[in-house]
Coordinates of C-alpha atoms in Angstrom, one line a residue:
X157 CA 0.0 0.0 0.0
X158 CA 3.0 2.3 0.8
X159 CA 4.5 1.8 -2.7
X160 CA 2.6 3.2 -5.5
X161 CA 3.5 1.9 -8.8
X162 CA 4.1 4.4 -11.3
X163 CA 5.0 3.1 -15.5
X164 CA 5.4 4.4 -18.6
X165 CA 2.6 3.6 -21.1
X166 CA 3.1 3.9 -24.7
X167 CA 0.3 6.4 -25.2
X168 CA 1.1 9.9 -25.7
X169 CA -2.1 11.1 -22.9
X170 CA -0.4 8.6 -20.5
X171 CA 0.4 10.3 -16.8
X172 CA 2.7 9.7 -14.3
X173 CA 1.4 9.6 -11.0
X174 CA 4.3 10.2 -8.7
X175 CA 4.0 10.3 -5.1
X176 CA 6.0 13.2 -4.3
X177 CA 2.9 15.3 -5.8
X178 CA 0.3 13.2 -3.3
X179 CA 3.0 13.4 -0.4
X180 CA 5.4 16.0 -1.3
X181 CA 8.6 15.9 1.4
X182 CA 10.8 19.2 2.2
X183 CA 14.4 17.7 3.2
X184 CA 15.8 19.1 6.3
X185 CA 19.5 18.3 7.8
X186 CA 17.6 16.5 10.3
X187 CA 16.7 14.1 8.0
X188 CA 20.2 13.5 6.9
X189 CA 21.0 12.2 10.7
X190 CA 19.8 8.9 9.7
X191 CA 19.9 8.1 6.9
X192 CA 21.3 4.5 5.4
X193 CA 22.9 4.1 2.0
X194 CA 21.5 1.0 0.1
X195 CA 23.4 1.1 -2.4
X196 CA 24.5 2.5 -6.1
X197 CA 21.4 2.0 -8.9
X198 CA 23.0 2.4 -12.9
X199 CA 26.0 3.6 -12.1
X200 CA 24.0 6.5 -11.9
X201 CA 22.4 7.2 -8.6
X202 CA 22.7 6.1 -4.8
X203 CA 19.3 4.6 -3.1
X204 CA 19.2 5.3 0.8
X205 CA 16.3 5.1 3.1
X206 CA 15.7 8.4 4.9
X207 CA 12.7 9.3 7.9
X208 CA 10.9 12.1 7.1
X209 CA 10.0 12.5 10.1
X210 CA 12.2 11.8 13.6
X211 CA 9.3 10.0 15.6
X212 CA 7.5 8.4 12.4
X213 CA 7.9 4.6 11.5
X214 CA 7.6 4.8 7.8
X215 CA 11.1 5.8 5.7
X216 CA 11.3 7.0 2.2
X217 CA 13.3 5.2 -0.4
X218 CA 14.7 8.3 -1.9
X219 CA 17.5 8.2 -5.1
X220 CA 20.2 11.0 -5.3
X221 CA 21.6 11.8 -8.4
X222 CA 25.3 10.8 -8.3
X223 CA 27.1 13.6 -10.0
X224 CA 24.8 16.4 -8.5
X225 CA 25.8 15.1 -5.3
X226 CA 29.2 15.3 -6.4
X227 CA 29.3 18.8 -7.6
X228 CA 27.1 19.7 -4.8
X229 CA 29.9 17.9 -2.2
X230 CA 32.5 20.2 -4.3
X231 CA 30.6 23.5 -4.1
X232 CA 30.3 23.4 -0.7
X233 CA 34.6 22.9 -0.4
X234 CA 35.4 25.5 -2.9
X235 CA 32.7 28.0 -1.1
X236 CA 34.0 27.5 2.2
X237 CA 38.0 28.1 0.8
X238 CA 37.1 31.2 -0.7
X239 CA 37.2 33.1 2.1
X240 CA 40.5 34.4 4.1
X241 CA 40.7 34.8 8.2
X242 CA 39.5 38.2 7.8
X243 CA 35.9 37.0 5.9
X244 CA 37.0 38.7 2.8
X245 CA 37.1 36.5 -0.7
X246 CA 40.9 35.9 -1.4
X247 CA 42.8 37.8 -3.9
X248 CA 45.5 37.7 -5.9
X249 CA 47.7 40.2 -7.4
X250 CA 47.8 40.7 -11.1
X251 CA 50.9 42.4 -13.2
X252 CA 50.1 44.5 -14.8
X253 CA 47.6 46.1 -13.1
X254 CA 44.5 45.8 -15.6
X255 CA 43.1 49.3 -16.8
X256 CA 39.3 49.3 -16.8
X257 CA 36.5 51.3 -18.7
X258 CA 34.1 52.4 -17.0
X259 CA 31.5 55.6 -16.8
X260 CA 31.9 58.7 -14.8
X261 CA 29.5 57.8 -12.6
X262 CA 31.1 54.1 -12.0
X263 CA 34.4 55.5 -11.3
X264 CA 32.4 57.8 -8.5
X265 CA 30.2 55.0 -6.8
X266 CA 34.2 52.7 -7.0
X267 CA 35.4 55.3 -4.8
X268 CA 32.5 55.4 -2.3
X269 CA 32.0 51.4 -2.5
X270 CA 36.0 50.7 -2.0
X271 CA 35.5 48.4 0.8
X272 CA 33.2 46.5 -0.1
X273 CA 34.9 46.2 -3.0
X274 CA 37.9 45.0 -1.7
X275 CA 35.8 42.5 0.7
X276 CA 34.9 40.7 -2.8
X277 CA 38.3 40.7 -4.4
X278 CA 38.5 43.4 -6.3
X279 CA 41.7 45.7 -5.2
X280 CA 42.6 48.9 -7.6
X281 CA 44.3 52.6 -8.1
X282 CA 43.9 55.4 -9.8
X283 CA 46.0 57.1 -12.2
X284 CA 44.5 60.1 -12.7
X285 CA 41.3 59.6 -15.1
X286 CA 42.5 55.5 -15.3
X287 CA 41.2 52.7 -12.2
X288 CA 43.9 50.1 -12.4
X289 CA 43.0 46.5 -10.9
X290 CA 45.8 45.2 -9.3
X291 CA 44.0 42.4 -7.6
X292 CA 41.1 39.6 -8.2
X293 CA 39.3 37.6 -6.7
X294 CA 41.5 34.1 -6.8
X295 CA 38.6 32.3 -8.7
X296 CA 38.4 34.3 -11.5
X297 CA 42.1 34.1 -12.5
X298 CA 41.3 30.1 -11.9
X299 CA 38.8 30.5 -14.7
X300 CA 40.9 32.4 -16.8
X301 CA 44.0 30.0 -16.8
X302 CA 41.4 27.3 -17.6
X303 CA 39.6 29.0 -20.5
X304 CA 43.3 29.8 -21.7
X305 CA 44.3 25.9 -21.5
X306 CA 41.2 25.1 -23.3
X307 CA 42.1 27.3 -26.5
X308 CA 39.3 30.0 -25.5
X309 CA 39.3 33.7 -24.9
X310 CA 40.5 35.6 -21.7
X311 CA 37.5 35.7 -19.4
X312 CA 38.9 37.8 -16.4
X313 CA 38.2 41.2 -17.5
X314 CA 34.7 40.2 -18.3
X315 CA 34.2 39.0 -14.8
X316 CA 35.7 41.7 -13.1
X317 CA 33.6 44.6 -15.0
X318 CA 30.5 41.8 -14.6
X319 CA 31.4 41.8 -10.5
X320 CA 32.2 45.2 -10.3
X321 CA 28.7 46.2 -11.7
X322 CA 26.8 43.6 -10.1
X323 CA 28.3 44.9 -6.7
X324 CA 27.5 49.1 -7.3
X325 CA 23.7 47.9 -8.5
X326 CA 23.3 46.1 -5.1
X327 CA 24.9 48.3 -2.8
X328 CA 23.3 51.2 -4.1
X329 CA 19.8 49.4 -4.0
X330 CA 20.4 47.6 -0.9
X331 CA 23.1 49.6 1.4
X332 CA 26.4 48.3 2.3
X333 CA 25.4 45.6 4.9
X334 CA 26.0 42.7 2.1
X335 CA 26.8 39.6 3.3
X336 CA 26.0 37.3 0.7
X337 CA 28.5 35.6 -2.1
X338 CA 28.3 37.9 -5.3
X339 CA 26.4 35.8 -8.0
X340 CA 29.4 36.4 -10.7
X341 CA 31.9 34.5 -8.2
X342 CA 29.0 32.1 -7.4
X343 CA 28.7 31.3 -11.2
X344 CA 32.1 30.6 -11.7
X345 CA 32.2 28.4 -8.3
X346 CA 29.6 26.4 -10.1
X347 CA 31.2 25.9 -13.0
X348 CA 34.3 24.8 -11.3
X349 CA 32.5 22.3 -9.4
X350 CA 30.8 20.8 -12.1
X351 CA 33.9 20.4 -14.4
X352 CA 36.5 19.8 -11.7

């Protein structure tokens, strides 16, 4: 009675009745505490038995995807080692400084945003009318060298003036009490972890 049968028919109107929809579950971590692995279905996903709820009887027979596990198991490393002991995103020093175009207006908000610019990575000068960036985030000269190994283009600059923008837009719309891991850097964590 528990296990609902669900098949494929070969008729185009054919549903799936799934019992998620009847029953839908919300994971929590608590659900995680005991769980038991059964095993590896395909070569493709791992089947484990997980409560749904602490004092309930019944378990659910739930299969995780193997390789979004995996990336998922690798985002989580490379998010917690981009940060240094100070809770900014680590940087490293480029030479030459790169020279950036941006508007009037940019090159104003840089100069009132310079913390919380630094606090993602980005690290610059000025030379008179030219901003310099002497220092990126770590990830995005990661990307770069592997774009370059690959035979592509030079992706830093783009990420930088993609990060930099990103960053005035939300501090200007939200205030300078950001705490949250810039989408641009998030993207290329993502990428990393699902090709690495």
């Amino acid at each position: 009675k528990d296990i609902i049968n669900v098949g494929l028919s070969s008729e185009k109107s054919s549903e799936i009745k799934i019992h998620s929809i009847i029953h839908p579950y919300k994971f929590s971590h608590q659900m995680f505490n005991d769980i038991k692995v059964l095993g590896q279905v395909d070569n493709k996903f791992i089947a484990c038995l997980i409560k749904p709820q602490p004092t309930g009887s019944h378990k659910l027979l739930v299969l995780f995807d193997q390789h979004a596990v995996h990336e998922r198991i690798r985002l989580e490393i490379l998010t917690q080692g981009i940060y240094d002991e100070t809770g900014s995103i680590v940087s490293i020093p480029v030479q030459p400084p790169l020279p950036t175009s941006l508007s009037v207006c940019e090159k104003r908000l840089i100069l009132v945003y310079k913390k919380q610019l630094e606090a993602v990575g980005i690290k610059f000068i000025y030379e008179g009318e030219n901003m310099l960036v002497y220092a990126i985030p770590l990830v995005f000269m990661e990307r770069d060298i592997s774009e370059r190994k690959r035979g592509r283009s030079a992706v830093a600059m783009e990420l930088i003036k993609d990060l930099i923008t990103q960053q005035l837009d939300l501090l200007q719309s939200v205030g300078v009490g950001i705490s949250t891991l810039p989408r641009t850097i998030q993207n290329v964590l993502n990428s990393q972890a699902c090709h690495g």
